[in-house]
Amino acid sequence: MEIQLPANAKLIIEKLRQSGYSCYAVGGCVRDSLRGITPHDWDFTTSAKPDEIEQVFSEYQTIAVGKKYGTVAVLIGGEIFEITTYRVDGAYSDARHPDEVRFSDRIQDDLARRDFTVNAMAYNDEHGLIDLYGGRQDLSFGVIRCVGDPQERFSEDALRIMRALRFASVLGFTIEPHTSDAILKQRKLLGGIASERIREELLKLLCGDRADFILRRYRSVIAVVIPELKGTFDFEQHSKHHNRDVYRHIVAAVHNVEPEPLLRVTMLFHDIGKPLSQTIDKHGVCHYKGHQKIGAAMTREILRRLCMPSVFIDEVCDLIRWHDERFKPDPVMLKQYLKLLGADAMQKLMLVQRADILAQSAYLREEKLSNLMAVSEELNRIISAGECYSLRQLSVSGADLLHSGFCTGVRIGQILDALLDKVIEGELPNEKDALLDYAKKTFDKDA
Ligand code: ATP
Ligand code: MG
């Protein structure tokens, strides 16, 4: 697989070359090109210093995204390209940047500071592939290996521990033994890393093809970031519905949903409340009453700590709160839930429940799945038929009630809610006249 630089990448390298500087495409774009995947962006490394980069691209719009760290972004044809001066890094302690950097004239220095061999390759058409650490071979064998001494590299910047797991999960690679040992030995250093940095890597890790393998193999690392998960490790369920301990069940469920952050995070935490809610009946069978609620509360704490956006937290916690609800393919029941949670959350709940069932034992699996299928079909029918389950769809509005003589806002809200319930239960048609008639007959205007 040869690297095809897009026209704008060639232009960047050529312009710098004409001004007497060397420049290469570097990092993720080289790695992905060699894997036969179109890079999502192109980054460059150059001997030019930030001011010099700005000068070379003076006819373009440039953004000093991190000039102190050597990075200037250039806008070409509506696309942003980051160009960074060759540098030697000190220790990293903040969000994305090392504490001190030294610029260099040598591409070798720049490649030496990079995290893994597969990320430490550079390319331009003039010099071809610069691969000082065997990155190409590691790529073809599917190996994540530190550039240099793994113990040192992880102690310089412990986020690299999460990055190693992330790349292994996303690329489906194995982690080279010395790198793996260093990860396990130095995992506690992750405790000192900013939550925002961890969050990004964790979400990517969870959405990788091999997230299941990484979550099992490196669970002690995951436990540094999310200690609350420890309670699920080896926690036997003693129930016919399960043939795995809670953590293994969780991981299998993660694997059973689409690689999308919301669903993967939901599955990772859906049963986190189980160890705290276990009771044993006289037959020795275990029950987990209330684990959904406990789990949702624990998850809220964890996701807050990881600085996840609050809308995302609310969505995940709703899904966890209701993940074990026993739905029936009954239109009234489903419309009540649609009223409570909305169509989007209900449809996502179907995916969550499917993933959960498929990660359970074979006991009653067919029954569970066929019920879920019927529920899901009924749900889709209600939604696509536009049947009424929300105030938005109700044929009567607050303004209509106001015109009919009802006054206070609170009262109007209560009446609308009661009318919606009647429509959902099939006791009233969703028609304005009928609803207003009923309201006038039933509710006291002066109350
Ligand atoms: P992708 O963008 O596809 O997620 P990437 O490899 O481009 O993957 P980035 O986070 O964009 O990852 O980083 C760009 C490059 O910078 C990496 O390929 C690597 O060479 C280097 N790099 C990033 N973070 C670190 C780090 N913490 N330590 C050392 N090198 C790093
Ligand atoms: Mg990148």
XYZ file of C-alpha atoms and ligand atoms in Angstrom:
479
model
C 0.000 0.000 0.000
C 1.600 3.240 -1.103
C 0.747 6.615 0.338
C -1.238 8.965 -1.868
C -0.973 12.508 -0.613
C -4.035 14.597 -1.434
C -3.394 17.709 -3.548
C -3.514 20.073 -0.557
C -1.021 17.960 1.384
C 1.373 18.083 -1.573
C 0.900 21.830 -1.745
C 1.778 22.262 1.948
C 4.918 20.146 1.712
C 5.977 21.789 -1.564
C 5.490 25.354 -0.334
C 7.614 24.668 2.747
C 10.245 22.928 0.640
C 10.472 25.907 -1.735
C 11.124 28.139 1.270
C 13.963 25.867 2.359
C 12.199 23.793 5.043
C 11.536 20.076 5.210
C 8.008 18.855 5.874
C 6.298 15.482 6.222
C 2.820 14.101 6.730
C 3.014 12.367 10.122
C 1.195 10.235 12.678
C -2.363 8.977 12.257
C -2.653 9.895 8.563
C 0.436 7.885 7.620
C -0.721 4.955 9.783
C -4.194 4.957 8.267
C -2.937 5.364 4.685
C -0.707 2.326 5.120
C -3.723 0.391 6.412
C -5.586 1.306 3.241
C -7.942 3.608 5.088
C -8.619 7.201 4.034
C -7.273 9.424 6.851
C -9.855 11.659 8.544
C -7.276 14.440 8.645
C -3.677 15.143 7.654
C -1.113 16.453 10.127
C 2.315 17.754 9.185
C 5.639 18.142 10.898
C 8.256 20.588 9.668
C 11.633 22.168 10.337
C 9.984 25.612 10.017
C 9.312 27.432 13.310
C 5.753 28.678 13.975
C 6.475 32.246 12.770
C 8.089 30.836 9.660
C 5.080 28.603 8.992
C 2.851 31.682 9.201
C 5.122 33.505 6.802
C 5.164 30.709 4.242
C 1.357 30.556 4.341
C 0.823 34.318 4.576
C -1.569 34.259 1.625
C -3.789 31.766 3.487
C -5.736 32.115 6.669
C -3.704 30.718 9.564
C -4.764 30.043 13.141
C -2.223 29.997 15.943
C -3.805 26.956 17.647
C -0.829 26.165 19.832
C 2.048 28.312 18.710
C 3.921 27.772 21.948
C 3.881 24.065 21.155
C 4.772 24.661 17.554
C 1.367 24.186 15.978
C -0.103 26.487 13.363
C -3.306 25.557 11.531
C -3.662 26.574 7.907
C -6.978 26.834 6.113
C -6.719 25.596 2.528
C -9.752 25.004 0.344
C -12.065 25.032 3.367
C -10.004 22.329 5.098
C -7.885 22.824 8.214
C -4.374 21.367 8.300
C -2.221 21.370 11.420
C 1.466 21.987 10.878
C 3.787 21.498 13.850
C 7.454 22.281 14.198
C 9.766 19.296 14.868
C 10.073 19.173 18.624
C 11.512 17.352 21.580
C 9.011 17.106 24.438
C 9.387 17.398 28.179
C 6.882 15.762 30.533
C 3.158 16.154 29.816
C 0.911 17.145 32.670
C -1.981 19.160 31.300
C -4.712 18.630 28.750
C -2.834 18.066 25.523
C 0.539 19.660 25.723
C 3.894 18.859 27.244
C 5.106 21.217 30.006
C 8.037 22.372 27.962
C 9.006 21.824 24.368
C 12.199 22.383 22.506
C 12.048 22.918 18.764
C 14.411 20.929 16.620
C 15.651 20.848 13.028
C 15.604 17.076 12.811
C 12.692 14.856 11.907
C 14.322 12.089 13.997
C 13.767 14.087 17.197
C 10.142 14.579 16.363
C 9.506 10.912 15.693
C 11.237 9.923 18.948
C 8.684 11.864 21.026
C 5.701 10.030 19.545
C 3.851 7.377 21.475
C 3.729 4.153 19.436
C 5.728 2.841 16.508
C 2.636 2.767 14.275
C 2.101 6.483 15.043
C 5.755 7.441 14.584
C 6.059 7.285 10.818
C 6.419 10.258 8.494
C 6.078 10.543 4.736
C 6.713 12.904 1.848
C 7.080 12.173 -1.867
C 10.731 13.238 -1.900
C 12.036 11.023 0.926
C 9.357 8.350 1.008
C 8.445 6.673 4.296
C 10.548 7.556 7.348
C 10.102 4.598 9.660
C 12.801 4.577 12.343
C 11.057 2.248 14.812
C 9.634 -0.534 12.684
C 6.171 0.979 12.590
C 5.359 -0.525 9.213
C 6.165 -4.025 10.424
C 4.193 -3.520 13.634
C 1.295 -2.314 11.526
C 1.376 -5.403 9.352
C 1.621 -7.736 12.366
C -0.967 -5.758 14.301
C 1.182 -4.674 17.227
C 1.058 -1.649 19.531
C 4.585 -0.993 20.793
C 6.015 2.048 22.533
C 8.664 4.130 20.850
C 11.580 3.721 23.274
C 11.364 2.364 26.802
C 7.715 1.708 27.691
C 8.178 2.283 31.434
C 9.676 5.686 30.726
C 7.147 6.637 28.076
C 4.145 5.870 30.286
C 5.635 7.667 33.261
C 6.241 10.767 31.087
C 2.581 10.797 30.076
C 0.217 8.254 31.572
C -2.503 9.106 29.074
C -0.475 6.954 26.678
C -1.753 3.982 28.723
C -5.312 4.783 27.649
C -4.122 5.542 24.119
C -2.475 2.120 23.876
C -5.716 0.436 24.918
C -7.667 2.682 22.555
C -5.517 1.862 19.519
C -5.501 -1.849 20.385
C -9.302 -1.788 20.615
C -9.923 0.287 17.488
C -7.301 -1.368 15.291
C -7.807 -4.852 16.740
C -4.084 -5.021 17.557
C -2.278 -6.822 20.343
C -0.079 -4.935 22.762
C 3.571 -5.999 22.676
C 4.583 -7.733 25.955
C 6.962 -5.070 27.347
C 4.474 -2.342 26.492
C 1.714 -4.413 28.077
C 3.752 -5.038 31.261
C 4.482 -1.329 31.587
C 0.789 -0.519 31.153
C -0.152 -2.880 33.967
C 2.677 -1.744 36.218
C 2.096 1.987 35.737
C -1.691 2.018 35.513
C -2.111 3.918 38.803
C -0.514 6.997 37.176
C -3.739 7.392 35.221
C -5.238 8.718 38.449
C -3.320 11.943 37.881
C -4.529 12.533 34.330
C -7.175 15.167 33.534
C -10.664 13.687 33.144
C -11.248 15.327 29.770
C -8.256 13.518 28.293
C -9.360 10.199 29.747
C -12.920 10.703 28.532
C -11.879 11.075 24.898
C -9.713 7.971 24.910
C -12.250 5.924 26.867
C -15.050 6.716 24.400
C -12.870 5.750 21.446
C -11.744 2.583 23.233
C -15.361 1.603 23.928
C -16.290 2.115 20.272
C -13.442 -0.067 19.001
C -14.081 -3.458 17.370
C -12.134 -5.255 20.081
C -13.387 -3.282 23.054
C -14.575 -6.549 24.600
C -11.121 -8.094 24.610
C -9.415 -4.950 25.914
C -12.011 -4.415 28.659
C -11.432 -7.960 29.911
C -7.650 -8.176 29.512
C -6.980 -4.717 30.974
C -9.770 -4.514 33.505
C -7.311 -3.471 36.216
C -6.497 -0.389 34.140
C -10.173 0.368 33.598
C -10.612 0.071 37.371
C -8.164 2.931 37.945
C -10.348 5.194 35.850
C -13.669 3.788 37.071
C -13.121 2.154 40.493
C -16.891 1.603 40.825
C -16.628 -1.202 38.259
C -14.433 -3.271 40.599
C -17.471 -4.510 42.466
C -18.651 -6.269 39.304
C -15.387 -8.168 38.727
C -15.927 -11.907 39.351
C -19.279 -11.099 40.964
C -21.264 -14.302 40.400
C -24.939 -13.798 39.633
C -26.473 -17.090 40.894
C -29.388 -16.818 38.518
C -30.683 -18.997 35.673
C -30.682 -15.946 33.459
C -26.935 -15.601 33.621
C -23.912 -17.710 32.796
C -21.324 -14.976 33.324
C -20.242 -12.887 36.298
C -21.500 -9.293 36.224
C -18.390 -7.795 34.615
C -18.180 -10.431 31.891
C -21.862 -9.965 31.219
C -21.353 -6.199 30.992
C -18.490 -6.592 28.536
C -20.456 -9.022 26.358
C -23.338 -6.535 26.334
C -20.992 -3.701 25.277
C -19.940 -5.846 22.325
C -23.579 -6.464 21.360
C -24.464 -2.842 20.599
C -23.424 -0.630 17.709
C -20.116 1.185 18.256
C -21.762 4.422 19.276
C -20.709 6.231 22.495
C -24.196 6.539 23.998
C -25.042 2.852 23.633
C -21.595 1.532 24.533
C -21.400 3.676 27.693
C -24.920 2.591 28.641
C -24.000 -1.075 28.356
C -20.741 -0.568 30.295
C -22.706 0.703 33.276
C -26.109 -0.918 32.890
C -25.577 -3.499 35.639
C -23.087 -1.601 37.798
C -25.744 -1.417 40.525
C -26.064 -5.200 40.835
C -23.464 -5.929 43.525
C -25.079 -3.317 45.783
C -28.610 -4.627 45.321
C -28.161 -8.384 45.616
C -30.544 -10.367 47.819
C -30.724 -14.161 48.188
C -34.070 -15.959 48.530
C -34.671 -19.180 50.476
C -33.868 -21.270 47.406
C -30.453 -19.656 47.112
C -31.501 -17.718 44.012
C -30.220 -14.151 43.787
C -32.302 -11.107 42.933
C -31.253 -7.586 42.082
C -34.284 -5.473 42.818
C -33.636 -1.793 42.264
C -30.286 -2.291 40.562
C -31.472 -0.099 37.676
C -32.037 2.897 39.943
C -28.852 2.374 41.942
C -26.946 1.862 38.691
C -28.328 5.057 37.159
C -27.283 7.061 40.235
C -23.780 5.546 40.269
C -23.423 6.182 36.553
C -24.415 9.822 36.952
C -21.584 10.308 39.445
C -19.058 8.546 37.231
C -19.997 10.407 34.058
C -19.944 13.745 35.882
C -16.475 12.966 37.131
C -15.431 12.157 33.562
C -16.805 15.552 32.446
C -19.306 14.081 30.001
C -21.862 16.583 28.647
C -24.994 16.741 30.779
C -27.395 15.842 27.940
C -25.352 12.705 27.319
C -25.408 11.871 31.054
C -29.191 12.281 31.204
C -29.713 10.039 28.195
C -27.434 7.300 29.488
C -28.996 7.398 32.960
C -32.527 7.154 31.526
C -31.541 4.112 29.497
C -29.959 2.478 32.549
C -32.917 3.328 34.761
C -35.312 1.557 32.379
C -33.069 -1.104 30.848
C -34.717 -3.958 32.691
C -38.321 -2.851 32.289
C -40.626 -5.665 31.175
C -42.394 -4.184 28.182
C -45.311 -5.906 26.452
C -46.462 -5.364 22.869
C -49.447 -3.510 24.248
C -50.192 -0.112 22.662
C -51.514 1.520 25.832
C -48.530 0.446 27.904
C -46.066 1.464 25.207
C -47.671 4.863 24.708
C -47.404 5.465 28.463
C -43.684 4.801 28.238
C -43.410 6.890 25.064
C -45.053 9.746 26.959
C -42.532 9.356 29.773
C -39.327 8.795 27.815
C -39.898 9.901 24.206
C -39.570 7.951 20.962
C -35.809 8.211 20.642
C -35.076 6.804 24.095
C -37.639 4.020 23.647
C -36.083 2.939 20.360
C -32.645 2.985 21.951
C -34.005 0.945 24.856
C -34.916 -1.776 22.372
C -31.270 -1.979 21.289
C -30.128 -1.965 24.914
C -32.501 -4.783 25.843
C -31.497 -6.857 22.842
C -27.811 -6.487 23.726
C -28.579 -7.386 27.333
C -30.565 -10.519 26.430
C -27.881 -11.722 24.023
C -25.294 -11.429 26.808
C -27.423 -13.560 29.173
C -27.677 -17.350 29.385
C -29.784 -19.323 26.895
C -32.536 -19.652 29.535
C -35.784 -18.279 27.983
C -33.712 -16.442 25.408
C -36.030 -17.218 22.489
C -39.053 -16.055 24.467
C -37.300 -12.872 25.554
C -36.169 -12.080 22.023
C -39.514 -12.747 20.393
C -41.296 -10.585 22.954
C -38.754 -7.826 22.353
C -39.287 -8.108 18.625
C -43.054 -7.771 19.055
C -42.590 -4.778 21.380
C -40.237 -3.147 18.940
C -42.636 -3.673 16.012
C -45.547 -2.240 17.977
C -43.442 0.723 19.010
C -42.468 1.449 15.426
C -46.070 1.100 14.316
C -47.268 3.627 16.930
C -44.542 6.084 16.000
C -44.899 5.847 12.236
C -48.710 5.933 12.397
C -48.356 9.213 14.310
C -50.584 7.949 17.130
C -50.824 10.330 20.026
C -48.590 9.802 23.069
C -47.302 13.334 23.731
C -48.746 16.746 24.576
C -47.287 17.966 21.304
C -49.550 15.548 19.408
C -52.672 16.218 21.468
C -55.397 17.956 19.416
C -56.039 20.389 22.215
C -53.562 23.003 23.465
C -53.199 25.199 26.522
C -54.441 28.149 24.465
C -57.618 26.223 23.550
C -58.312 25.583 27.243
C -57.646 29.228 28.051
C -60.199 30.272 25.420
C -62.688 27.869 26.964
C -62.432 29.665 30.283
C -59.815 27.721 32.210
C -57.368 30.069 33.797
C -54.295 29.150 35.857
C -51.317 27.650 34.085
C -50.863 24.859 36.612
C -54.468 23.793 36.276
C -54.259 23.836 32.477
C -51.148 21.697 32.609
C -52.892 19.145 34.802
C -55.935 19.026 32.533
C -53.848 18.552 29.385
C -51.992 15.731 31.099
C -55.251 14.069 32.134
C -56.636 14.423 28.598
C -53.495 12.886 27.159
C -53.852 9.913 29.511
C -57.456 9.438 28.369
C -56.397 9.501 24.723
C -53.572 7.042 25.391
C -55.953 4.726 27.238
C -58.340 4.880 24.267
C -61.123 6.428 26.309
C -61.243 9.634 24.297
C -60.531 10.253 20.612
C -57.729 12.696 19.831
C -60.188 15.286 18.501
C -60.383 18.867 19.619
C -64.184 19.137 20.133
C -64.443 15.878 22.012
C -61.518 16.772 24.251
C -62.811 20.271 25.012
C -66.306 18.902 25.725
C -64.876 16.376 28.110
C -62.714 19.004 29.826
C -65.659 21.375 30.321
C -67.842 18.582 31.722
C -65.208 17.065 33.956
C -63.027 19.842 35.316
C -64.110 22.788 37.408
C -63.103 26.043 35.683
C -62.690 27.939 38.902
C -60.636 25.338 40.747
P -6.652 9.583 15.344
O -6.587 11.058 15.032
O -7.005 8.737 14.187
O -7.435 9.307 16.565
P -3.847 9.905 15.736
O -2.723 8.916 15.751
O -3.809 10.960 14.686
O -5.178 9.093 15.690
P -3.887 12.060 17.621
O -4.375 12.082 19.023
O -4.571 12.907 16.607
O -3.900 10.542 17.172
O -2.353 12.416 17.666
C -1.582 12.660 16.497
C -0.181 12.073 16.648
O 0.492 12.743 17.713
C -0.151 10.603 17.024
O -0.198 9.779 15.882
C 1.165 10.501 17.755
O 2.235 10.417 16.849
C 1.272 11.832 18.468
N 0.736 11.827 19.834
C -0.518 12.160 20.232
N -0.663 12.087 21.553
C 0.542 11.709 22.038
C 1.032 11.469 23.342
N 0.262 11.597 24.411
N 2.341 11.097 23.444
C 3.106 10.970 22.362
N 2.704 11.171 21.113
C 1.427 11.544 20.949
Mg -5.227 12.660 14.507
